[in-house]
XYZ file of C-alpha atoms in Angstrom:
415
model
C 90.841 125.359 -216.799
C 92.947 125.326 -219.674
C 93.133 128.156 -222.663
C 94.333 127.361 -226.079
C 95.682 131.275 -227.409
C 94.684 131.941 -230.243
C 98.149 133.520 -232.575
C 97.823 135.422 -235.298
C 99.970 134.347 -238.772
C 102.936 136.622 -238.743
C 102.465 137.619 -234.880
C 105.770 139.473 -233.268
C 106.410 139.855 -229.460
C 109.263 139.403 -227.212
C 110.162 136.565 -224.716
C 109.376 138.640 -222.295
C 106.399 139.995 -223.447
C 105.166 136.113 -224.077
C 106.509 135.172 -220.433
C 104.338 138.199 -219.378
C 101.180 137.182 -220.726
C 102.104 133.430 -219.362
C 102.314 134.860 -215.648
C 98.859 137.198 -216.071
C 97.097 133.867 -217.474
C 98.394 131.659 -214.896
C 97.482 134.237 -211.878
C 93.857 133.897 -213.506
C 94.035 130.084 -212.653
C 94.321 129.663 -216.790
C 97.101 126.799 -218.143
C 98.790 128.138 -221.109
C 98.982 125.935 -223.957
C 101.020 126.092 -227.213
C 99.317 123.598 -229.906
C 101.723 121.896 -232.241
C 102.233 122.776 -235.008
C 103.653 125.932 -234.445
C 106.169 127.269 -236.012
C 108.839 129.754 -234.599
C 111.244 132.123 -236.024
C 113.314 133.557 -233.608
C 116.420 136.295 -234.046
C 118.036 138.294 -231.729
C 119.878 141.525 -231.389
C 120.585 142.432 -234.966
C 122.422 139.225 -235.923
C 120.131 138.405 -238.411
C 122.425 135.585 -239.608
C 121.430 133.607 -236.112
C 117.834 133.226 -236.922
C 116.604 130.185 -236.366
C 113.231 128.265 -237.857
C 111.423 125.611 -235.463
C 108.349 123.829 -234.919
C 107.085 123.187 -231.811
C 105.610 118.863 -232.409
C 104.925 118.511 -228.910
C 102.812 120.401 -226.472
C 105.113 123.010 -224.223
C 103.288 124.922 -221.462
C 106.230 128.041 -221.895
C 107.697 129.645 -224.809
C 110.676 130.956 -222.923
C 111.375 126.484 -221.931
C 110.993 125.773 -225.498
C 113.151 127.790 -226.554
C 115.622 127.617 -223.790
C 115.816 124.118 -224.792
C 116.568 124.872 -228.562
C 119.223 127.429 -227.533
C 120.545 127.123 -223.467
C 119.317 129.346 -220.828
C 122.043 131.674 -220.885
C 121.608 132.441 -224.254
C 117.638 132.958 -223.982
C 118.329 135.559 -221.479
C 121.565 137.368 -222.427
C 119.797 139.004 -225.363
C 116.170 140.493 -226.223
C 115.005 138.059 -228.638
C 111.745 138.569 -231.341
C 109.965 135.277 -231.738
C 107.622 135.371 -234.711
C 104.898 133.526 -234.149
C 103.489 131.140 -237.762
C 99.845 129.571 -236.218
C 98.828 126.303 -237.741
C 97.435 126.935 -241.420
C 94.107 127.243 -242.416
C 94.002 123.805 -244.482
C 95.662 121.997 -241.346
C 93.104 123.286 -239.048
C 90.074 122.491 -241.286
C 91.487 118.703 -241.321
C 92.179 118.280 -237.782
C 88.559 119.847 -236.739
C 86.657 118.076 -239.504
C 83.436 116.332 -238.816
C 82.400 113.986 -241.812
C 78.646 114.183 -241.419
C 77.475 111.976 -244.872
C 78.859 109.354 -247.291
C 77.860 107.438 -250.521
C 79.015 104.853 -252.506
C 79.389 105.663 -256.332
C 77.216 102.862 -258.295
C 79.979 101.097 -259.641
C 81.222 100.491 -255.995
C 84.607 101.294 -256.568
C 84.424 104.704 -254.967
C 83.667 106.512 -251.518
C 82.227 109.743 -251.552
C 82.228 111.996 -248.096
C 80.772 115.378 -247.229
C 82.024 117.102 -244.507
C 81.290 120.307 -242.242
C 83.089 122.785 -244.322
C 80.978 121.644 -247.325
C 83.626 119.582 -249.192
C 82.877 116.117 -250.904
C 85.998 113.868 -251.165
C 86.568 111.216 -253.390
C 88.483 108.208 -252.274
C 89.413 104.907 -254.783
C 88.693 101.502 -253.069
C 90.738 99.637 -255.360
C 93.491 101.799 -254.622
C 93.021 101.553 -250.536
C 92.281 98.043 -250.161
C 94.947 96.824 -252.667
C 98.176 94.654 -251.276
C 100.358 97.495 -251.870
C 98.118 100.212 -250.255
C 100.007 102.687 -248.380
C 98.545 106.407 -246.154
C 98.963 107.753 -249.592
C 96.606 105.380 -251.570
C 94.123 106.406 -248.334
C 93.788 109.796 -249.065
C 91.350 111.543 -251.237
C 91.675 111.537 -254.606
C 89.663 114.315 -255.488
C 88.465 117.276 -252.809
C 85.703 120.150 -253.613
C 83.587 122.873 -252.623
C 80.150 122.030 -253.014
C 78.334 123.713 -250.193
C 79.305 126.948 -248.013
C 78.869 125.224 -244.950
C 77.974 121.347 -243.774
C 76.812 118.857 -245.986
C 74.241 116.789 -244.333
C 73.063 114.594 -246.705
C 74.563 112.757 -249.855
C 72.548 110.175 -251.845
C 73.713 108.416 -255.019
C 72.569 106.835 -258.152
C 73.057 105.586 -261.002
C 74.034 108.670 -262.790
C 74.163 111.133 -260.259
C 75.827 112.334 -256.400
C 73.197 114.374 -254.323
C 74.474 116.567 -252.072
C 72.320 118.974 -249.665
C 73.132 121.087 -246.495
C 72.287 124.880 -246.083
C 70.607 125.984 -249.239
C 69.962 124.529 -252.243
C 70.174 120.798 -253.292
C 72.891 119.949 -255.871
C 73.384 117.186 -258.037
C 76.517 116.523 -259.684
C 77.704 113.258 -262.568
C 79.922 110.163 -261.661
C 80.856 111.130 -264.694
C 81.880 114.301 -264.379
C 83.613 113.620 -261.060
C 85.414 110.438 -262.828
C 86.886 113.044 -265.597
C 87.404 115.472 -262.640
C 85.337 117.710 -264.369
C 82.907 119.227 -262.113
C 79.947 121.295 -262.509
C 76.334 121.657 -260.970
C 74.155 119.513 -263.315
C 70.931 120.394 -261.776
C 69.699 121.858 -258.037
C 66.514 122.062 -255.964
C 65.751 125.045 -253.977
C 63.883 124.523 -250.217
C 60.591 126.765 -250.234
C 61.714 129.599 -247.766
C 58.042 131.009 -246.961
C 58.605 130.372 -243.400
C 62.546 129.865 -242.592
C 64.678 131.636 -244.495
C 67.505 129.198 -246.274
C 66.411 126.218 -244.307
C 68.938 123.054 -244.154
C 68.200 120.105 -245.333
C 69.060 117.198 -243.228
C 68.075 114.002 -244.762
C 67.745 112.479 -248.406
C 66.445 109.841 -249.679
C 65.690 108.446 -253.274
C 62.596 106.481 -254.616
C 63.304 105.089 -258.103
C 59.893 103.173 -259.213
C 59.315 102.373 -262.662
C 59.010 105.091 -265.055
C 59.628 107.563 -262.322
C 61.802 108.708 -260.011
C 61.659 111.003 -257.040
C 63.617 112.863 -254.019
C 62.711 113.185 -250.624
C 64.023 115.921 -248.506
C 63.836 116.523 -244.364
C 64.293 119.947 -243.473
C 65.340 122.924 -240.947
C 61.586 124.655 -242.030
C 59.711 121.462 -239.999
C 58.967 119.768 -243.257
C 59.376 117.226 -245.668
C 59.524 117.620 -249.245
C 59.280 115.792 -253.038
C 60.767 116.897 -256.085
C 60.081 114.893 -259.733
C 63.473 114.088 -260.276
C 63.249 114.329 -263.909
C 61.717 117.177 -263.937
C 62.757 119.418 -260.906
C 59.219 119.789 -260.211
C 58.112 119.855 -256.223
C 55.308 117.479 -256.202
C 54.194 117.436 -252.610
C 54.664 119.294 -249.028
C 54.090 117.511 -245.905
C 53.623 119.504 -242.994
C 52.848 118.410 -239.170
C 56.111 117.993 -237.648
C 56.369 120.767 -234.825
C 60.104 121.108 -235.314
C 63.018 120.353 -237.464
C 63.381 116.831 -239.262
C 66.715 115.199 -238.754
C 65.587 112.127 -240.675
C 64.171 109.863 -243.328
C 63.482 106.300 -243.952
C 61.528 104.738 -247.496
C 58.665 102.267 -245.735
C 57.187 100.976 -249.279
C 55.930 102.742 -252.673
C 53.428 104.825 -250.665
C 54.549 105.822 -247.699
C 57.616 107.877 -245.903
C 59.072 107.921 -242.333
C 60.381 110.319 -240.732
C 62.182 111.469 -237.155
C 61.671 114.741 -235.941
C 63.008 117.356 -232.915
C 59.931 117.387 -231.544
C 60.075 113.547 -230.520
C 57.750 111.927 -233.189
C 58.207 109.307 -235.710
C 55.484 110.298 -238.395
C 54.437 107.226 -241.239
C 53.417 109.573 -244.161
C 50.939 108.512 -247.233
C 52.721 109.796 -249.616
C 49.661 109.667 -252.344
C 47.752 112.277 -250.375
C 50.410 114.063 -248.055
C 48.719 112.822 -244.717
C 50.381 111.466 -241.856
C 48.497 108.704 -241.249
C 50.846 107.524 -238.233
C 52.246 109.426 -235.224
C 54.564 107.372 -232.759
C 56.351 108.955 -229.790
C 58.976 106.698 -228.255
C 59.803 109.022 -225.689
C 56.326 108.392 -224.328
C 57.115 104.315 -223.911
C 58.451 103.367 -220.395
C 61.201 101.289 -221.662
C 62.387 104.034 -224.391
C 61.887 107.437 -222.634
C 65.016 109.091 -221.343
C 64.028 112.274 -220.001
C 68.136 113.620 -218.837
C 68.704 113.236 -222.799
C 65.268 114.707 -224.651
C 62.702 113.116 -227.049
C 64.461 113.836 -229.886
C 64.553 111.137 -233.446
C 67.660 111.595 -234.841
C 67.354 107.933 -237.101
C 65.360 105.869 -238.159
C 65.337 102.931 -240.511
C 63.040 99.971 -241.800
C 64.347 96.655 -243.201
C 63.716 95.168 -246.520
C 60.753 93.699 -245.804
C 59.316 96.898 -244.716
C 57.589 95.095 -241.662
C 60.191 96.536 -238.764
C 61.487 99.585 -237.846
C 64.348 101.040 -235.537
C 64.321 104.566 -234.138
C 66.486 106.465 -231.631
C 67.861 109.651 -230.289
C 66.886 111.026 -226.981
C 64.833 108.164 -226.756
C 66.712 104.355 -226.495
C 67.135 102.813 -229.731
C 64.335 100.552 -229.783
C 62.702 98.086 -232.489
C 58.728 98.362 -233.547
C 56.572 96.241 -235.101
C 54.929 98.607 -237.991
C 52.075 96.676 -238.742
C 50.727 96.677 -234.493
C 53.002 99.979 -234.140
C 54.533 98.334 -230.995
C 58.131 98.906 -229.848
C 59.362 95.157 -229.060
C 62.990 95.554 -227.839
C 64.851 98.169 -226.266
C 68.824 98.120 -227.563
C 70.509 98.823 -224.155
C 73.093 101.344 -224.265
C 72.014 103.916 -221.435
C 74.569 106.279 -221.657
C 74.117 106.410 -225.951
C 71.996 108.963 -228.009
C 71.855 107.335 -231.041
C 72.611 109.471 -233.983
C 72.398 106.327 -236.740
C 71.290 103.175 -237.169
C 70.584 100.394 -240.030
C 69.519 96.966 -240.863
C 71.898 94.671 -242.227
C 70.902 90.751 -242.829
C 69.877 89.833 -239.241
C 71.238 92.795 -237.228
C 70.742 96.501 -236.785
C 73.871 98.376 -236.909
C 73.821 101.827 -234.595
C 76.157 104.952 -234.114
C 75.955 107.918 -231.413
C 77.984 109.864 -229.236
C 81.033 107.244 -228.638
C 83.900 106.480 -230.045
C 82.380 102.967 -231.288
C 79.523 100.993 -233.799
C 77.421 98.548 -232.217
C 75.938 95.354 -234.054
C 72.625 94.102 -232.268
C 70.670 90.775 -232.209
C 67.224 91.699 -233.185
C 66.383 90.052 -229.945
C 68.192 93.337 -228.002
C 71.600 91.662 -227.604
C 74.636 93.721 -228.092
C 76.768 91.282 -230.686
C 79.792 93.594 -231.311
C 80.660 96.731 -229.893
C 83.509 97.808 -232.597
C 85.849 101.192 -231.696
C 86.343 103.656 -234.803
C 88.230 106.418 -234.911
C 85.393 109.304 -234.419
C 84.468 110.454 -231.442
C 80.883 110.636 -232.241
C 79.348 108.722 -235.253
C 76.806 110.135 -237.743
C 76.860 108.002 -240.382
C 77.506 104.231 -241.786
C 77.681 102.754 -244.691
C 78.178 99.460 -246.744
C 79.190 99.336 -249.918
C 76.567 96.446 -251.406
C 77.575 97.782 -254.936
C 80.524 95.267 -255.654
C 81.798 92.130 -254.218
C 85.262 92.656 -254.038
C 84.823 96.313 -252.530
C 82.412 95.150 -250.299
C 83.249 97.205 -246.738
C 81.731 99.124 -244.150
C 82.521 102.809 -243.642
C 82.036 104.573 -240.527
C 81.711 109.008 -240.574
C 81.703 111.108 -238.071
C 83.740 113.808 -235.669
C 87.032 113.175 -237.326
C 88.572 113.668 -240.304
C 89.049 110.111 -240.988
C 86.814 107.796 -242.358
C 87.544 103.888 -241.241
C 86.590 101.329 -243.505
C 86.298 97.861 -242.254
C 86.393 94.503 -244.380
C 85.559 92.471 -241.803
C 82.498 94.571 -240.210
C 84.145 93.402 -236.587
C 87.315 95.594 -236.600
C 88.553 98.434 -238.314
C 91.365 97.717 -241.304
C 92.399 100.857 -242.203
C 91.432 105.091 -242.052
C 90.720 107.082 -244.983
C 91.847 110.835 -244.518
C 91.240 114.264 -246.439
């Protein structure tokens, strides 16, 4: 097995005492590992005018090598050297274990917005990363905050406002106020906590009809919920899933989908808070998976609101909403899907690979594109503007790809 040792900032042993704990570790069967970058100050004796500063960039499986290498074996051992030990910093770790669970376009379509699992939301300038003299720096963020304590799940925009919702409240925040890089909390929604206490919400979705406006929320608590958006009133609760809701799909001005833990799709009337609709794909022959679980973690309808696509535990599989008939099965075996989307005459899906897979409607795999996460949990494309018109893929890394032709990556944004 192999152990990763944890080293606390400003850490002082000896060689010896490091090749020590080495020999104990590897007597247990245990590699030992340093992770770049570490950084090493190392003096010996009381010649304080020999210290030396280093930084390990490549993995070394002994102190005492490294630094027998830096300074000749003889050396190493004719005196009792201190090593201080500097671990990677706190910033640096947060970027290389980010997970970028949501993104957003703003409405002018000129900027990316990302939450990730430490509850940040990073701004990044299309113009600026897809112009001719783009370099990594015109790729990085151009504006990083704290908007949540923990993960942010969810982010919706519009036309004035970004939505942004994890653990705890719902927060909304300008375009505006992000353009002038002056941030505050415009407004917020708190989830009803009679049953779960500070339940997370893990889908949003808008529905802007004429002369109103509302948000939809899919929770931790089991249940969906919709807020006035003009007001900040909650309008309606609807209750019947048997476990959490991982997510949300618009059908038409009266009803609501959404994909559940518990392995059902529910169709919701969203006039009288009934579900008037329970599917369960995991219950279909040619969709049930029982090694992976019943689980919805996506779902989606297309523009015509006369299809929908659904997956998790379950294959990813296309119904037919008006017979509420699955029709194809998307053949990935070894795929939970954790997103998928209709675009023109495909549906685009994510999971647990390293790639994003375009589909025929008909069930035929088109393009099977490699990104840079590991896992995928979200895509997006930018149908705001015509010259920034690219596809973004999110998920367990801290780099976003964008693609301008939807068949191969062009370039990675980073935090």
């Amino acid at each position: 097995m192999l152990c990763n040792i944890p080293l606390k900032t400003g850490e002082v042993l000896s060689v010896g005492a490091a090749e020590s704990q080495e020999r104990k570790l590897r007597a247990q069967g245990v590699e030992f590992l340093y992770i770049p970058p570490l950084t090493i100050s190392a003096s010996f004796g009381y010649r304080v005018s020999e210290q030396a500063h280093w930084t390990i960039q490549q993995n070394h499986k002994s102190l005492a090598h490294f630094l027998s290498q830096r300074v000749g074996y003889e050396t190493l051992h004719k005196f009792d050297w201190t090593i201080r030990l500097r671990n990677i910093s706190l910033s640096a770790r947060q970027r290389l274990s980010a997970v970028v669970y949501s993104q957003c376009f703003s409405p002018c379509g000129k900027f990316l917005a990302t939450g990730n699992n430490y509850g940040h939301i990073s701004i990044y300038s299309l113009p600026a990363a897809l112009s001719p003299s783009a370099s990594e720096a015109t790729w990085k963020a151009i504006l990083t905050f704290k908007a949540h304590p923990v993960e942010i799940f969810a982010l919706v925009s519009t036309e004035q406002f970004i939505i942004s919702a994890g653990s705890g409240a719902i927060k909304a925040w300008k375009w505006s106020d992000i353009h002038s890089k002056t941030l505050r909390v415009v407004w917020s929604l708190e989830i009803p906590q009679s049953v779960t206490d500070n339940p997370e919400t893990n889908a949003l979705v808008v529905d802007e009809q004429e002369g109103s406006s509302s948000l939809y929320a899919g929770c931790g608590d089991n249940n969906l919920y919709q807020w006035d958006m003009n007001t900040g009133d909650l309008l309606r609760t609807f209750q019947g899933h048997q476990d959490y809701v991982h997510c949300l799909a618009k059908r038409n001005d009266s009803e609501i989908i959404s994909g559940s833990e518990d392995g059902t799709v529910r169709i919701w009337d969203t006039r009288t808070e009934e579900c008037v609709h329970r599917l369960e794909p995991h219950k279909i022959e040619q969709c049930s998976r029982l090694q992976f679980g019943k689980w919805i973690s996506c779902v989606a309808v297309d523009d015509n609101s006369d299809w929908m696509v659904c997956g998790g535990g379950p294959a990813l599989s296309l119904w037919h909403l008006r017979s509420l008939s699955s029709s194809t099965t998307f053949h990935a075996p070894k795929v939970c899907s954790q997103f998928a989307m209709f675009y023109e005459d495909t549906v685009i899906s994510g999971g647990n690979e390293p790639y994003v897979s375009h589909w025929m409607i008909s069930g035929e795999q088109k393009q099977h594109v490699p990104c840079s996460p590991t896992s995928v949990y979200n895509v997006a494309i930018n149908e705001k503007s015509n010259n920034y018109k690219v596809l973004a893929v999110a998920g367990s890394s801290q780099k976003v790809d964008i693609c301008t032709n939807f068949n191969y990556k062009a370039l990675s944004l980073t935090c």
